[in-house]
CSV table of C-alpha atoms and ligand atoms in Angstrom, one decimal:
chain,number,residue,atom,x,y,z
A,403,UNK,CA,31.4,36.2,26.3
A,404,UNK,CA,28.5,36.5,24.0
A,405,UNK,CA,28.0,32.3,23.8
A,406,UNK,CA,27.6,32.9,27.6
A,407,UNK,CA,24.9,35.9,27.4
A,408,UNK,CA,23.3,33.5,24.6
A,409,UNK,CA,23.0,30.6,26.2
A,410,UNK,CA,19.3,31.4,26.8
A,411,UNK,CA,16.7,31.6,24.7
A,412,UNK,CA,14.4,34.5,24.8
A,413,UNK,CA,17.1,37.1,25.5
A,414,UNK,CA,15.9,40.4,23.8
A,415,UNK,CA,17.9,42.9,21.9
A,416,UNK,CA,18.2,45.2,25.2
A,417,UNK,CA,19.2,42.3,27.5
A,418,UNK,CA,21.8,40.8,25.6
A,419,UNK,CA,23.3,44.5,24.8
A,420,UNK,CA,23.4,45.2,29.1
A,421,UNK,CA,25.0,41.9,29.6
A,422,UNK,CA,27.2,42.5,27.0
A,423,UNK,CA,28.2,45.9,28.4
A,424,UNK,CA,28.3,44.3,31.7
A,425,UNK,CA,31.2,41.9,30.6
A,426,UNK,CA,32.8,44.4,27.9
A,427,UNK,CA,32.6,48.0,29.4
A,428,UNK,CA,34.4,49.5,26.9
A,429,UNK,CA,30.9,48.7,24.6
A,430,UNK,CA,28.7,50.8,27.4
A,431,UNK,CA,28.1,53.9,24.9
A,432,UNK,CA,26.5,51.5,22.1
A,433,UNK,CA,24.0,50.3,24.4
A,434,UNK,CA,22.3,53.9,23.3
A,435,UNK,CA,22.9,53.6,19.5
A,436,UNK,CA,21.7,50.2,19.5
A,437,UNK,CA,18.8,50.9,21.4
A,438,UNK,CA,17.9,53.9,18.5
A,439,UNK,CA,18.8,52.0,15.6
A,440,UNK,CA,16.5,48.9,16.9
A,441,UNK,CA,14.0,51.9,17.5
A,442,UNK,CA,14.7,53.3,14.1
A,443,UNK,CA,14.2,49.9,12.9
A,444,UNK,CA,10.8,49.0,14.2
A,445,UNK,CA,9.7,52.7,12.8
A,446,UNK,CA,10.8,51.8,9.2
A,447,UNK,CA,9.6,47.9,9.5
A,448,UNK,CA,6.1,49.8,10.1
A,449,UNK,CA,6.6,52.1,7.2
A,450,UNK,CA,7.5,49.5,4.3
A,451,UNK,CA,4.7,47.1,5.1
A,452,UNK,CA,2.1,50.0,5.3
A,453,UNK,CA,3.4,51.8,2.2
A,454,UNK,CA,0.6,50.8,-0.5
A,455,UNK,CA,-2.0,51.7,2.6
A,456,UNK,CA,-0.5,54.9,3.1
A,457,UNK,CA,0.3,56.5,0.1
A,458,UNK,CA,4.3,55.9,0.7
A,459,UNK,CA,4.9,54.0,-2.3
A,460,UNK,CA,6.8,55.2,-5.6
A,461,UNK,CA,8.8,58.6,-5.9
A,462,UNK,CA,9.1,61.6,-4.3
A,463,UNK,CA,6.8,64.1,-6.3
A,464,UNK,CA,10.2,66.5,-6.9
A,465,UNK,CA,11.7,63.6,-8.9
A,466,UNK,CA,14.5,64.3,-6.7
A,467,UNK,CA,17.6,62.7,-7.7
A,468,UNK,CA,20.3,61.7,-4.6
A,469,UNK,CA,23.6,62.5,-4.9
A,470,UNK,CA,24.1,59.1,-6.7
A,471,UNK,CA,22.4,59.9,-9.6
A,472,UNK,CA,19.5,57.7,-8.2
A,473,UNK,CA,15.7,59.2,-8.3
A,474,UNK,CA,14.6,59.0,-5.0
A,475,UNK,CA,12.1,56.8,-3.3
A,476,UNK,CA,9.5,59.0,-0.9
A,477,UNK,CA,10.5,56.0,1.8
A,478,UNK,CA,14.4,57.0,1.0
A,479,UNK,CA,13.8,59.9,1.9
A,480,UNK,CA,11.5,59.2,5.2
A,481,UNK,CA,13.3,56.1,6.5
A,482,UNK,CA,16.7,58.8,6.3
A,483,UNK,CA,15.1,61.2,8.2
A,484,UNK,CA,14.0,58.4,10.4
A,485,UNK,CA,17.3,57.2,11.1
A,486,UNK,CA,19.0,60.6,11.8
A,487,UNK,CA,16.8,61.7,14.0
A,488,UNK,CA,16.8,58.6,16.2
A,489,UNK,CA,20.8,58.9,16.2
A,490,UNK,CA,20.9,62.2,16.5
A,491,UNK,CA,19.4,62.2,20.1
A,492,UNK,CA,21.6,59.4,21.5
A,493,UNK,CA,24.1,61.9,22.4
A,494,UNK,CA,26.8,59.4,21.1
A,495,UNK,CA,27.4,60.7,17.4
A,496,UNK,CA,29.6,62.9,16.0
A,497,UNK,CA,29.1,62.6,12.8
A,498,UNK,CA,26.3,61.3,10.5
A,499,UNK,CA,27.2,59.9,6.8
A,500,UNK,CA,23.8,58.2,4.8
A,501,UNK,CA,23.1,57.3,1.4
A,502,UNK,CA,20.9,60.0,0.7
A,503,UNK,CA,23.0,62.5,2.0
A,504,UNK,CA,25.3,64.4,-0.5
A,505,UNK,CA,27.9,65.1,2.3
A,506,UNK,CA,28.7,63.4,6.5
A,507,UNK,CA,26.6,65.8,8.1
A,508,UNK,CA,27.7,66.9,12.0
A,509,UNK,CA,25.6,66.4,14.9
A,510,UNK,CA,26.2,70.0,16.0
A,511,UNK,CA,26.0,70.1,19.8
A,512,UNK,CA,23.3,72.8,20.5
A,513,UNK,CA,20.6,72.4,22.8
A,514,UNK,CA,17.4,72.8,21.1
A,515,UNK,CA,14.1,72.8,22.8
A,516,UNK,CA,11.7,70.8,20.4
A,517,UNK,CA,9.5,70.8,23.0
A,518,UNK,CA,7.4,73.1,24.6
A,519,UNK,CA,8.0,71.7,28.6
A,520,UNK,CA,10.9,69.3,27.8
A,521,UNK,CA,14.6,70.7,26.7
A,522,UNK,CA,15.6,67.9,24.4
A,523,UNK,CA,19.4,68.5,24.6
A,524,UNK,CA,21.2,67.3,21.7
A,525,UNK,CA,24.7,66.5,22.6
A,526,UNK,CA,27.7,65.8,20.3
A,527,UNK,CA,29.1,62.3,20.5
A,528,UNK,CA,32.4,60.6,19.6
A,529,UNK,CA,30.7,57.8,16.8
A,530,UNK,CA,30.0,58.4,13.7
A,531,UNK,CA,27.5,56.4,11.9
A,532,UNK,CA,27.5,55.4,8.0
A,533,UNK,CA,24.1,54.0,7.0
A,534,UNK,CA,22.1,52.9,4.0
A,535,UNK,CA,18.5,53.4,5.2
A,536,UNK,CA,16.5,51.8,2.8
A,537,UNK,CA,18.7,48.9,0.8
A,538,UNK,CA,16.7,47.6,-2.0
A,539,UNK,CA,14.7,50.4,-2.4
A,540,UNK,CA,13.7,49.6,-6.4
A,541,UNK,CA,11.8,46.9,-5.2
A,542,UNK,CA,10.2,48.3,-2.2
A,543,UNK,CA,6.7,49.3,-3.9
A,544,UNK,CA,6.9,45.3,-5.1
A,545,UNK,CA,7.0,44.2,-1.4
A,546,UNK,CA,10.1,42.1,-2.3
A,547,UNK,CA,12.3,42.1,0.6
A,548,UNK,CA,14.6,45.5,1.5
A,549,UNK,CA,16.8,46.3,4.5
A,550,UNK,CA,19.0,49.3,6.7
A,551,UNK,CA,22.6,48.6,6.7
A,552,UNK,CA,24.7,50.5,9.3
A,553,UNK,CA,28.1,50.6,10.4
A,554,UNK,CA,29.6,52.2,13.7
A,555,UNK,CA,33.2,53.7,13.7
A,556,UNK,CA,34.7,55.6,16.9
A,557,UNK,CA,35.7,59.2,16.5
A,558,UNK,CA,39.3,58.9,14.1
A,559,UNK,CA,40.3,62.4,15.7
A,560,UNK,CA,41.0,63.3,12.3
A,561,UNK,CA,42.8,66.6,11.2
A,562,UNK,CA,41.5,69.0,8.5
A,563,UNK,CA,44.2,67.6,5.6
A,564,UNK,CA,44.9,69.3,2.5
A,565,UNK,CA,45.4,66.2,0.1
A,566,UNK,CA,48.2,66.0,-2.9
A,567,UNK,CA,45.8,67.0,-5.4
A,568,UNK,CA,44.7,70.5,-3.7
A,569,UNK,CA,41.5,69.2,-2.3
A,570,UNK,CA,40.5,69.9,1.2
A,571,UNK,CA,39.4,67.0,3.7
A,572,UNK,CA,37.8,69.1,6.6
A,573,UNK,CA,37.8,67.3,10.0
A,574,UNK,CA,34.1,65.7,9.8
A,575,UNK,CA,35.0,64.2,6.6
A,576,UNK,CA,38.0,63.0,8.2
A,577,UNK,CA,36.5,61.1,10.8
A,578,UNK,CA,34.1,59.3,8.1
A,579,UNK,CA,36.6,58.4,5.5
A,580,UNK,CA,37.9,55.1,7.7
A,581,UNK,CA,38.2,51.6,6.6
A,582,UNK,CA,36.1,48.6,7.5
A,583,UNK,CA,38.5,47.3,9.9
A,584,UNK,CA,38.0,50.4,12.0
A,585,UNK,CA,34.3,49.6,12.5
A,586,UNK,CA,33.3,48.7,16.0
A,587,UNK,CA,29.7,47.5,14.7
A,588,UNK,CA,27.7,46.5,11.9
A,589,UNK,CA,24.2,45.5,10.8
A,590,UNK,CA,21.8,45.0,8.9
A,591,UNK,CA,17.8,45.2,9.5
A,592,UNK,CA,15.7,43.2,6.7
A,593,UNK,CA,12.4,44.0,6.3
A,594,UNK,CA,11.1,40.6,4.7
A,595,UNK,CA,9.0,37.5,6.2
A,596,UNK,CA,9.7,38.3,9.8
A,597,UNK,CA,11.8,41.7,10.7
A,598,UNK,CA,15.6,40.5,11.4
A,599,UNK,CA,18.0,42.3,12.8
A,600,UNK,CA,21.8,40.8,12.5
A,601,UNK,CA,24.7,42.8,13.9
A,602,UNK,CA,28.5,42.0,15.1
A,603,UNK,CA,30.1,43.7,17.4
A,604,UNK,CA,33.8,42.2,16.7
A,605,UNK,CA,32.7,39.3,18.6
A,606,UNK,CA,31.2,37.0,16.3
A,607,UNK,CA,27.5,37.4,14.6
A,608,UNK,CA,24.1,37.4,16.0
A,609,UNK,CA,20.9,36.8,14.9
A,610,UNK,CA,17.2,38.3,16.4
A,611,UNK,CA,14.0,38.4,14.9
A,612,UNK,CA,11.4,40.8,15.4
A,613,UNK,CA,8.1,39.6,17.6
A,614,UNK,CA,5.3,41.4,17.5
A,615,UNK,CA,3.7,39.2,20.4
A,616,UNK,CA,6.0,41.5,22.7
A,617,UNK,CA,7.3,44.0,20.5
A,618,UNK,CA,11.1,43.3,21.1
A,619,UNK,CA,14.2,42.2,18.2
A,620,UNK,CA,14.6,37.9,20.4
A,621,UNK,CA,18.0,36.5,19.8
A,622,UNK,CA,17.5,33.4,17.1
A,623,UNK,CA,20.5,32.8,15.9
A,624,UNK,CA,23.5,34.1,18.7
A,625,UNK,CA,26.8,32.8,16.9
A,626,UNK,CA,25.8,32.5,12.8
A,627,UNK,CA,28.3,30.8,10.7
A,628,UNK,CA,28.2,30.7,7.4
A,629,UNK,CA,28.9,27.6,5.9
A,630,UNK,CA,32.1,27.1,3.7
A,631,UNK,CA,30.7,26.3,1.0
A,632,UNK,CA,27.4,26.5,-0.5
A,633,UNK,CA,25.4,25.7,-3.7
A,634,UNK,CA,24.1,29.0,-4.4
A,635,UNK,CA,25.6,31.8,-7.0
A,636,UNK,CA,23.8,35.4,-6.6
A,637,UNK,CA,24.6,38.1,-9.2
A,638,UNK,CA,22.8,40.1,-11.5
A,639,UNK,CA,24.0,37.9,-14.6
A,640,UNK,CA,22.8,40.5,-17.6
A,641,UNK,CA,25.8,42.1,-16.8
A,642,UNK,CA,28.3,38.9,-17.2
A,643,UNK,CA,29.4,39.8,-20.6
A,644,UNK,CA,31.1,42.4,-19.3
A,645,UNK,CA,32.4,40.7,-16.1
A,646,UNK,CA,36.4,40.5,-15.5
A,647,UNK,CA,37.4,36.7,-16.9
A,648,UNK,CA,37.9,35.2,-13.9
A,649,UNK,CA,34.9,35.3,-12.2
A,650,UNK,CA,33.0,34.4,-15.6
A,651,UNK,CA,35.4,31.2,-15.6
A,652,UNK,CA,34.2,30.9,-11.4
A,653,UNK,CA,30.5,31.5,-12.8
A,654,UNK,CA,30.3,29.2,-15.8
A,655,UNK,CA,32.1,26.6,-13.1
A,656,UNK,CA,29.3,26.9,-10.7
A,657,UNK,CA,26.9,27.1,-13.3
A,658,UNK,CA,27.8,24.1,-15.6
A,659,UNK,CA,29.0,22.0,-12.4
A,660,UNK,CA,32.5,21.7,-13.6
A,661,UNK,CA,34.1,24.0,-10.9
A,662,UNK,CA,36.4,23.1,-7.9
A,663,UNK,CA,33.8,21.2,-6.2
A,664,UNK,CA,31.6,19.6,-9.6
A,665,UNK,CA,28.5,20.8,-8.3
A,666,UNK,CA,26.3,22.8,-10.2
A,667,UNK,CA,25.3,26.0,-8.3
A,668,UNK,CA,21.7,27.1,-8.4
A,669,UNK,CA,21.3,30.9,-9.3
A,670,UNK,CA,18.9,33.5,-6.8
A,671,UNK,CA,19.3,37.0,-7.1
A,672,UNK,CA,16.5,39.8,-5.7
A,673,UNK,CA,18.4,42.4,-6.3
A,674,UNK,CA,18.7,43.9,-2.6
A,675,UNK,CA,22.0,43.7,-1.0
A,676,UNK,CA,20.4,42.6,2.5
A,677,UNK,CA,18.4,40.2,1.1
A,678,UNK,CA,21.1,38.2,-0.6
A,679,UNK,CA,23.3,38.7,1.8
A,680,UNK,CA,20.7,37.4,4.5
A,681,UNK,CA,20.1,34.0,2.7
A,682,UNK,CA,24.0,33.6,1.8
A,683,UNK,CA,24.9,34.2,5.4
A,684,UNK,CA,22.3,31.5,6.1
A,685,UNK,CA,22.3,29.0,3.2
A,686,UNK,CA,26.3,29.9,2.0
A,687,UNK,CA,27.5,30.4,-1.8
A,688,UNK,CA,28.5,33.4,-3.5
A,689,UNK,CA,27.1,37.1,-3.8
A,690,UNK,CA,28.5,39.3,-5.5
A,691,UNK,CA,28.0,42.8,-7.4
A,692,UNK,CA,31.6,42.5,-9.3
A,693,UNK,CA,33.1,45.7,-11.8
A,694,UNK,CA,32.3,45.4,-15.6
A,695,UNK,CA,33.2,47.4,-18.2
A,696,UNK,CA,30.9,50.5,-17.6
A,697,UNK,CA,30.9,50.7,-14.1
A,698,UNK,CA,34.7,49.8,-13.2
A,699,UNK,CA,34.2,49.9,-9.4
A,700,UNK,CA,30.9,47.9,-9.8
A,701,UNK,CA,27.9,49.4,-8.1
A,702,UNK,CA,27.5,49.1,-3.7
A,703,UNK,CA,29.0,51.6,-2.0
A,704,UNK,CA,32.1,51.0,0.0
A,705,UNK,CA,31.2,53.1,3.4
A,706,UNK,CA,27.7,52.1,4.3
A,707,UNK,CA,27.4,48.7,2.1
A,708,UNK,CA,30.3,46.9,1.5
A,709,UNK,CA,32.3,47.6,4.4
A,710,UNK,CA,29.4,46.6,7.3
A,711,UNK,CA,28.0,43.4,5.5
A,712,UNK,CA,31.7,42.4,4.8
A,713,UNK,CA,32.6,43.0,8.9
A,714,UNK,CA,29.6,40.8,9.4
A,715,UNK,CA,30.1,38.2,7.0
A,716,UNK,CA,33.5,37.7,8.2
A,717,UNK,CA,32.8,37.5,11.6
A,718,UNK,CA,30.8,34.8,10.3
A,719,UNK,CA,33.3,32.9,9.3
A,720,UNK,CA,33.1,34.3,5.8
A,721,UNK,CA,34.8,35.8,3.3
A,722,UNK,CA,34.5,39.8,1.6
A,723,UNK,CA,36.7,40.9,-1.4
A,724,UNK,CA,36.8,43.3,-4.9
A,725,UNK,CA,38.5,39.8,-6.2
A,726,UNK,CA,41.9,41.2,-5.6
A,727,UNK,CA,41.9,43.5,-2.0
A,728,UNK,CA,39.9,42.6,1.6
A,729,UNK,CA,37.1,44.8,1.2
A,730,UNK,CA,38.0,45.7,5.1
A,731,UNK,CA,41.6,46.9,4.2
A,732,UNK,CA,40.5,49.3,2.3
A,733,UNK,CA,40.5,53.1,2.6
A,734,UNK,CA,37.9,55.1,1.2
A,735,UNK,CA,38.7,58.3,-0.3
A,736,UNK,CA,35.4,59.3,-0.9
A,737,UNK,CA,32.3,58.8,0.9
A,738,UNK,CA,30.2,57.3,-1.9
A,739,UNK,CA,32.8,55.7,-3.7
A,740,UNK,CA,32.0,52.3,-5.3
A,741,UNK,CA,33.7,48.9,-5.0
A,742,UNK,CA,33.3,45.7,-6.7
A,743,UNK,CA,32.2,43.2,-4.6
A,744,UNK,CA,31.8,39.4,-4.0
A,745,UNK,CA,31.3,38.1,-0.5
A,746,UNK,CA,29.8,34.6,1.0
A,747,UNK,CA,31.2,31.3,1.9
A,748,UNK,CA,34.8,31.1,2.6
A,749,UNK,CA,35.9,28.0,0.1
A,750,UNK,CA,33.9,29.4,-2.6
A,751,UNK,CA,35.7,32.7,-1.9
A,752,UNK,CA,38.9,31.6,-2.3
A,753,UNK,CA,38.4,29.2,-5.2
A,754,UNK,CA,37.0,33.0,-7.0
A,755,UNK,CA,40.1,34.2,-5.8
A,756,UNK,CA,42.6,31.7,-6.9
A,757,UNK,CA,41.0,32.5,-10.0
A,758,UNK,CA,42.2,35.7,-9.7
A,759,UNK,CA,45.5,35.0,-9.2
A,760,UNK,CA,45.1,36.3,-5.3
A,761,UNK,CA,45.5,34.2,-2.4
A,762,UNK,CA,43.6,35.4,0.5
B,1318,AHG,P1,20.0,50.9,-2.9
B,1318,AHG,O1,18.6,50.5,-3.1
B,1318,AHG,O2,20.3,51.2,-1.5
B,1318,AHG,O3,20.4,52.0,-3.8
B,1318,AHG,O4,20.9,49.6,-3.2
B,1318,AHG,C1,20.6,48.8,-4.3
B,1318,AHG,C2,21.7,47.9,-4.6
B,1318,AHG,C3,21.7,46.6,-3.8
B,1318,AHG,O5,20.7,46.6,-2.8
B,1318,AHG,C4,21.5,45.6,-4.8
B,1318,AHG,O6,22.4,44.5,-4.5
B,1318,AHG,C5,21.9,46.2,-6.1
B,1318,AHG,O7,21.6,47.6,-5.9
B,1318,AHG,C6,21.1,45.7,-7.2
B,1318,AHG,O8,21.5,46.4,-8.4
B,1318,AHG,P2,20.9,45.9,-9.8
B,1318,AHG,O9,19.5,46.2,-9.8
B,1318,AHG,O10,21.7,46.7,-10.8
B,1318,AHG,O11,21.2,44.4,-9.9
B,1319,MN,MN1,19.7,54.0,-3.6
B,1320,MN,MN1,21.9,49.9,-0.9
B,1321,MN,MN1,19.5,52.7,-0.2
């Protein structure tokens, strides 16, 4: 259905999301969360590129420290808030998990009057929404590119449990703890040359970029694909010593030309997840943040990282793997827990996974 919405050009993010809805009912109650997180989006597009003007750059004066051991960015912190709120009041979520949040937090369902004439009620939902609000955020006060990943799951219904170990999963934690394969929409917003904004919604992936001439997210790209192969390798290589040996045998293939396909690769890494990501999904190759020897599970989080860019990648005809499991397939047990990751073109994929000893 979506070709048919995108047949024209100049369809904005609202119109192609009504006809959408119009063909696929059952996506009706996204229509709202999209609507916030392009909102969101616009808010936190403004925010990056005015940071040096308005005193946003560099860290919080706390020297706060997230629950991953990161110290936190004031525009972490800001573009969160942003984010939650703007979900919050869609009356759609249930449940809220971000990377600057130690624990899911619930959208408890009370009405609260924010303002003095207007009773904003703020109604529980049956979504819950994992998001990374500021991707990148190292480089933010460098102006190199950064991004918002987000990921939509439906309500799991999950039970409190009381796991093997003792340990208590209560019910919102339940519902967040799902695999990839249970999302029913993923993004990314990258705040770079122009403001994309490139989502799936299990129906292949689409493209829109920002235009400040009318201020709406246009469709540019309505059925990406990435190609299968591409020339490009994208990892943060001070770390290959300690890389697992097959993908430094992949690597020094790519690298020296003497791989599956003789080509030497070129290497670009800019050390933000959407940013790579973006120009692999575009150009094709390789990215990957794989395990090494101190950080076993690598370093991108599984909920609000791995899991949405890998939905979107492979609705792009891509490929997502740790280099021996589907990064879709698998089920998180925690909600920050790491995976290793290598993502991007499908052939080059699979020639990294042969390596492996994995067939995909
Ligand atoms: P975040 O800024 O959300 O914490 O994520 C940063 C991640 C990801 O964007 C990027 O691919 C990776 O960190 C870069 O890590 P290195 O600087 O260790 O290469
Ligand atoms: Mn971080
Ligand atoms: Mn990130
Ligand atoms: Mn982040």
């Amino acid at each position: 259905i979506f070709t048919e919405v995108c047949s024209q050009t100049g369809i904005t993010l609202s119109r192609f999301m009504i006809e959408a809805t119009v063909a696929n009912p059952q996506l009706a109650e996204l229509e709202s969360i999209f609507s916030a997180i392009e909102t969101a989006g616009k808010t936190i597009s403004n925010l990056v590129r005015r940071s040096s003007l308005t005193g946003l750059t560099g860290y919080l004066d706390s020297g706060n420290v997230n629950v991953q051991g990161e110290e936190q960015k004031k525009l972490d912190v800001i573009t969160n808030d942003v984010l939650k709120n703007a979900l919050k009041f869609t009356g759609r979520m249930g449940v809220l998990a971000s990377e600057e949040e130690d624990a899911p937090v619930e959208v408890d369902d009370d009405v609260e009057s924010r303002y003095d004439s207007i009773l904003v009620e703020r109604t529980a939902g049956q979504y819950v929404a994992v998001f990374d609000p500021l991707d990148g955020s190292s480089n933010v006060d460098a102006g190199i590119p950064t991004g918002t990943i987000f990921g939509i799951f439906e309500d799991s219904n999950a039970e409190c449990e009381v796991l093997p170990d003792g340990s208590i999963v209560d019910e919102c934690l339940g519902k967040t703890l799902q695999p990839g394969a249970n999302l029913v929409a993923a993004g990314y917003i990258l705040y770079s040359s122009s403001t994309f904004l490139c989502f799936t919604l299990g129906a292949g992936t689409h493209m829109f970029t920002y235009d400040e001439h009318i201020g709406e997210f246009v469709l540019t790209d309505p059925d990406v694909k990435i190609p299968s192969r591409g020339k490009i390798y994208s990892f943060n290589e001070a770390n290959c010593q300690e890389w697992d040996e097959p993908l430094q045998k992949y690597v020094n293939g790519v690298r020296t030309g003497t791989g599956e396909t003789s080509t030497k690769y070129s290497s670009r890494y800019i050390g933000s997840m959407v940013g790579d990501v973006h120009r692999t999904l575009l150009y094709g190759g390789l990215f990957g943040y794989p395990a090494d020897k101190k950080n076993v599970c690598g370093k991108l989080r599984l909920l609000y990282e791995a899991a949405p860019m890998s939905f979107i990648v492979e609705q792009a005809g891509g490929k997502a793997s740790t280099g021996r499991t589907r990064i879709l397939d698998i089920n998180p047990t925690n909600v920050h827990q790491r995976v290793p990751v290598v993502l991007g073109s499908a052939d080059d994929v699979s020639e990294l996974l042969g390596l492996y000893g994995e067939t995909d």
